[in-house]
Amino acid sequence: MASIMPPIPRFFFLYIEPSLCFFGGAFQPVLNPHSITTLLPAPLAGRHTTDPNPTPLETMLALQSATLMFMIAMVTVIVMVFAKDRAVVRGYVVASAVTDLPHWASFAYVLGWEGLRQWRTWEAPLWMQLLVPVFTLMFKLGYLSGAFGEDRVPEKKGRKEL
């Protein structure tokens, strides 16, 4: 549970990480699916139209992505609040860190070499989608390496010997 973590990672995993997932990944696409489909310029996104409105398929995929981000936010909170085993907490942080890699790989795949070379033309929302996970990955690796301090070992409840 998060209570075994040092104070800074505890705050990050209980509040910041779920908030980033919820507000940036779940709440924003529900309010405005257009915000997700316009991350990439139309030609780089494979859209053969200059119409800025998302297609029904793009809207559905944005909302499905929002559902997954909502689930990730909730799982993060549940693991941090209720998991009592240090291995479960650390395992979750490892799994969460590993998922940052396909996040970037998917952008690289969609953008292709041409889109990656056009990095100077990227808008702020695309930069946020790429750089926020850099920050969170560094934080996760910092926690796992002990940079914020060691986990506390919970006291075992049981009979005390005199």
mmCIF file of C-alpha atoms in Angstrom:
data_model
loop_
_atom_site.group_PDB
_atom_site.id
_atom_site.type_symbol
_atom_site.label_atom_id
_atom_site.label_comp_id
_atom_site.label_asym_id
_atom_site.label_seq_id
_atom_site.Cartn_x
_atom_site.Cartn_y
_atom_site.Cartn_z
ATOM 1 C CA MET A 1 0.000 0.000 0.000
ATOM 2 C CA ALA A 2 1.136 3.530 -0.495
ATOM 3 C CA SER A 3 1.775 3.896 3.233
ATOM 4 C CA ILE A 4 4.940 1.820 2.819
ATOM 5 C CA MET A 5 6.283 4.350 0.299
ATOM 6 C CA PRO A 6 8.393 7.357 1.161
ATOM 7 C CA PRO A 7 6.291 10.567 1.286
ATOM 8 C CA ILE A 8 7.078 11.959 -2.184
ATOM 9 C CA PRO A 9 6.291 8.769 -4.157
ATOM 10 C CA ARG A 10 3.229 8.220 -1.956
ATOM 11 C CA PHE A 11 1.861 11.629 -2.932
ATOM 12 C CA PHE A 12 2.768 11.095 -6.596
ATOM 13 C CA PHE A 13 1.101 7.679 -6.919
ATOM 14 C CA LEU A 14 -1.956 8.528 -4.842
ATOM 15 C CA TYR A 15 -2.715 11.920 -6.389
ATOM 16 C CA ILE A 16 -0.579 13.091 -9.320
ATOM 17 C CA GLU A 17 -0.424 9.939 -11.471
ATOM 18 C CA PRO A 18 -4.165 9.171 -11.198
ATOM 19 C CA SER A 19 -4.991 12.842 -11.845
ATOM 20 C CA LEU A 20 -2.837 12.914 -14.980
ATOM 21 C CA CYS A 21 -4.517 9.740 -16.234
ATOM 22 C CA PHE A 22 -8.000 10.919 -15.344
ATOM 23 C CA PHE A 23 -7.930 14.565 -16.427
ATOM 24 C CA GLY A 24 -5.524 14.269 -19.350
ATOM 25 C CA GLY A 25 -6.427 10.842 -20.635
ATOM 26 C CA ALA A 26 -10.031 10.205 -19.620
ATOM 27 C CA PHE A 27 -11.881 13.429 -18.914
ATOM 28 C CA GLN A 28 -10.527 15.536 -21.784
ATOM 29 C CA PRO A 29 -11.502 13.103 -24.595
ATOM 30 C CA VAL A 30 -14.978 12.657 -23.127
ATOM 31 C CA LEU A 31 -15.519 16.415 -23.107
ATOM 32 C CA ASN A 32 -13.858 16.926 -26.480
ATOM 33 C CA PRO A 33 -12.977 13.861 -28.622
ATOM 34 C CA HIS A 34 -11.696 16.362 -31.170
ATOM 35 C CA SER A 35 -8.781 17.089 -28.792
ATOM 36 C CA ILE A 36 -7.401 13.593 -29.328
ATOM 37 C CA THR A 37 -7.947 13.340 -33.061
ATOM 38 C CA THR A 38 -6.245 16.669 -33.724
ATOM 39 C CA LEU A 39 -2.997 15.776 -31.959
ATOM 40 C CA LEU A 40 -1.514 14.920 -35.319
ATOM 41 C CA PRO A 41 -1.793 17.009 -38.462
ATOM 42 C CA ALA A 42 -4.284 15.387 -40.857
ATOM 43 C CA PRO A 43 -1.699 14.102 -43.374
ATOM 44 C CA LEU A 44 0.437 12.557 -40.611
ATOM 45 C CA ALA A 45 -2.628 10.987 -39.016
ATOM 46 C CA GLY A 46 -3.510 9.291 -42.291
ATOM 47 C CA ARG A 47 -6.620 11.425 -42.735
ATOM 48 C CA HIS A 48 -7.208 12.118 -46.387
ATOM 49 C CA THR A 49 -9.287 15.181 -45.692
ATOM 50 C CA THR A 50 -8.703 18.651 -44.351
ATOM 51 C CA ASP A 51 -11.987 18.522 -42.402
ATOM 52 C CA PRO A 52 -10.929 19.073 -38.763
ATOM 53 C CA ASN A 53 -13.949 17.211 -37.360
ATOM 54 C CA PRO A 54 -13.237 13.700 -36.138
ATOM 55 C CA THR A 55 -14.795 10.816 -37.991
ATOM 56 C CA PRO A 56 -17.144 8.541 -36.023
ATOM 57 C CA LEU A 57 -14.368 5.929 -35.847
ATOM 58 C CA GLU A 58 -11.894 8.477 -34.472
ATOM 59 C CA THR A 59 -14.458 9.594 -31.903
ATOM 60 C CA MET A 60 -15.087 5.994 -30.838
ATOM 61 C CA LEU A 61 -11.362 5.285 -30.528
ATOM 62 C CA ALA A 62 -10.824 8.472 -28.505
ATOM 63 C CA LEU A 63 -13.623 7.473 -26.132
ATOM 64 C CA GLN A 64 -12.286 3.921 -25.846
ATOM 65 C CA SER A 65 -8.877 5.370 -25.010
ATOM 66 C CA ALA A 66 -10.571 7.541 -22.382
ATOM 67 C CA THR A 67 -12.169 4.433 -20.876
ATOM 68 C CA LEU A 68 -8.775 2.728 -20.602
ATOM 69 C CA MET A 69 -7.187 5.792 -19.023
ATOM 70 C CA PHE A 70 -10.024 5.962 -16.513
ATOM 71 C CA MET A 71 -9.387 2.306 -15.664
ATOM 72 C CA ILE A 72 -5.656 2.959 -15.237
ATOM 73 C CA ALA A 73 -6.390 5.890 -12.909
ATOM 74 C CA MET A 74 -8.755 3.767 -10.801
ATOM 75 C CA VAL A 75 -6.414 0.757 -10.676
ATOM 76 C CA THR A 76 -3.579 3.044 -9.562
ATOM 77 C CA VAL A 77 -5.661 4.420 -6.696
ATOM 78 C CA ILE A 78 -6.975 0.974 -5.672
ATOM 79 C CA VAL A 79 -3.506 -0.615 -5.676
ATOM 80 C CA MET A 80 -2.001 2.277 -3.747
ATOM 81 C CA VAL A 81 -4.777 2.327 -1.142
ATOM 82 C CA PHE A 82 -5.526 -1.363 -0.628
ATOM 83 C CA ALA A 83 -2.483 -3.452 -1.609
ATOM 84 C CA LYS A 84 -0.750 -4.630 1.546
ATOM 85 C CA ASP A 85 2.202 -6.390 -0.046
ATOM 86 C CA ARG A 86 5.315 -4.459 -1.034
ATOM 87 C CA ALA A 87 5.836 -6.777 -4.017
ATOM 88 C CA VAL A 88 2.390 -5.915 -5.386
ATOM 89 C CA VAL A 89 3.022 -2.176 -5.116
ATOM 90 C CA ARG A 90 6.454 -2.398 -6.719
ATOM 91 C CA GLY A 91 5.133 -4.789 -9.367
ATOM 92 C CA TYR A 92 2.428 -2.308 -10.257
ATOM 93 C CA VAL A 93 4.973 0.506 -10.550
ATOM 94 C CA VAL A 94 7.147 -1.677 -12.816
ATOM 95 C CA ALA A 95 4.150 -2.525 -15.010
ATOM 96 C CA SER A 96 3.177 1.129 -15.136
ATOM 97 C CA ALA A 97 6.719 2.126 -16.141
ATOM 98 C CA VAL A 98 6.891 -0.528 -18.853
ATOM 99 C CA THR A 99 3.670 0.771 -20.440
ATOM 100 C CA ASP A 100 5.311 4.131 -21.097
ATOM 101 C CA LEU A 101 7.493 2.504 -23.767
ATOM 102 C CA PRO A 102 4.681 1.400 -26.112
ATOM 103 C CA HIS A 103 3.103 4.821 -25.551
ATOM 104 C CA TRP A 104 6.064 6.438 -27.317
ATOM 105 C CA ALA A 105 6.417 3.599 -29.807
ATOM 106 C CA SER A 106 2.840 4.109 -30.988
ATOM 107 C CA PHE A 107 3.505 7.782 -31.668
ATOM 108 C CA ALA A 108 6.730 6.953 -33.504
ATOM 109 C CA TYR A 109 4.911 4.351 -35.589
ATOM 110 C CA VAL A 110 2.039 6.676 -36.482
ATOM 111 C CA LEU A 111 4.276 9.667 -37.189
ATOM 112 C CA GLY A 112 6.835 7.701 -39.166
ATOM 113 C CA TRP A 113 10.224 9.134 -40.052
ATOM 114 C CA GLU A 114 8.661 12.059 -41.889
ATOM 115 C CA GLY A 115 6.523 13.086 -38.926
ATOM 116 C CA LEU A 116 9.383 12.682 -36.477
ATOM 117 C CA ARG A 117 11.549 14.942 -38.646
ATOM 118 C CA GLN A 118 8.815 17.588 -38.457
ATOM 119 C CA TRP A 119 9.096 17.873 -34.654
ATOM 120 C CA ARG A 120 9.405 21.646 -34.882
ATOM 121 C CA THR A 121 5.819 21.840 -36.171
ATOM 122 C CA TRP A 122 4.288 19.815 -33.347
ATOM 123 C CA GLU A 123 1.653 21.596 -31.274
ATOM 124 C CA ALA A 124 1.619 21.748 -27.454
ATOM 125 C CA PRO A 125 -0.908 18.880 -26.941
ATOM 126 C CA LEU A 126 1.334 16.475 -28.862
ATOM 127 C CA TRP A 127 4.372 17.574 -26.869
ATOM 128 C CA MET A 128 2.405 17.004 -23.648
ATOM 129 C CA GLN A 129 1.393 13.510 -24.791
ATOM 130 C CA LEU A 130 5.052 12.711 -25.344
ATOM 131 C CA LEU A 131 6.787 14.567 -22.498
ATOM 132 C CA VAL A 132 4.491 13.931 -19.525
ATOM 133 C CA PRO A 133 5.251 10.187 -19.734
ATOM 134 C CA VAL A 134 8.981 11.061 -19.710
ATOM 135 C CA PHE A 135 8.453 12.797 -16.369
ATOM 136 C CA THR A 136 6.332 9.970 -14.964
ATOM 137 C CA LEU A 137 8.794 7.294 -16.162
ATOM 138 C CA MET A 138 11.692 9.108 -14.501
ATOM 139 C CA PHE A 139 9.669 9.336 -11.302
ATOM 140 C CA LYS A 140 8.762 5.623 -11.423
ATOM 141 C CA LEU A 141 12.379 4.628 -12.034
ATOM 142 C CA GLY A 142 13.466 6.954 -9.232
ATOM 143 C CA TYR A 143 11.066 5.251 -6.834
ATOM 144 C CA LEU A 144 12.132 1.758 -7.913
ATOM 145 C CA SER A 145 15.831 2.654 -7.547
ATOM 146 C CA GLY A 146 15.317 4.048 -4.062
ATOM 147 C CA ALA A 147 16.169 7.644 -5.000
ATOM 148 C CA PHE A 148 13.336 8.931 -2.784
ATOM 149 C CA GLY A 149 14.222 6.703 0.129
ATOM 150 C CA GLU A 150 13.505 3.124 1.044
ATOM 151 C CA ASP A 151 10.084 1.619 1.546
ATOM 152 C CA ARG A 152 8.977 1.129 5.111
ATOM 153 C CA VAL A 153 8.410 -2.427 6.162
ATOM 154 C CA PRO A 154 4.961 -2.734 7.745
ATOM 155 C CA GLU A 155 4.914 -4.251 11.193
ATOM 156 C CA LYS A 156 3.455 -7.704 11.303
ATOM 157 C CA LYS A 157 0.504 -8.051 13.579
ATOM 158 C CA GLY A 158 0.610 -10.997 15.831
ATOM 159 C CA ARG A 159 1.694 -12.127 19.243
ATOM 160 C CA LYS A 160 4.413 -10.126 20.864
ATOM 161 C CA GLU A 161 6.981 -12.003 22.801
ATOM 162 C CA LEU A 162 7.986 -10.755 26.209
#
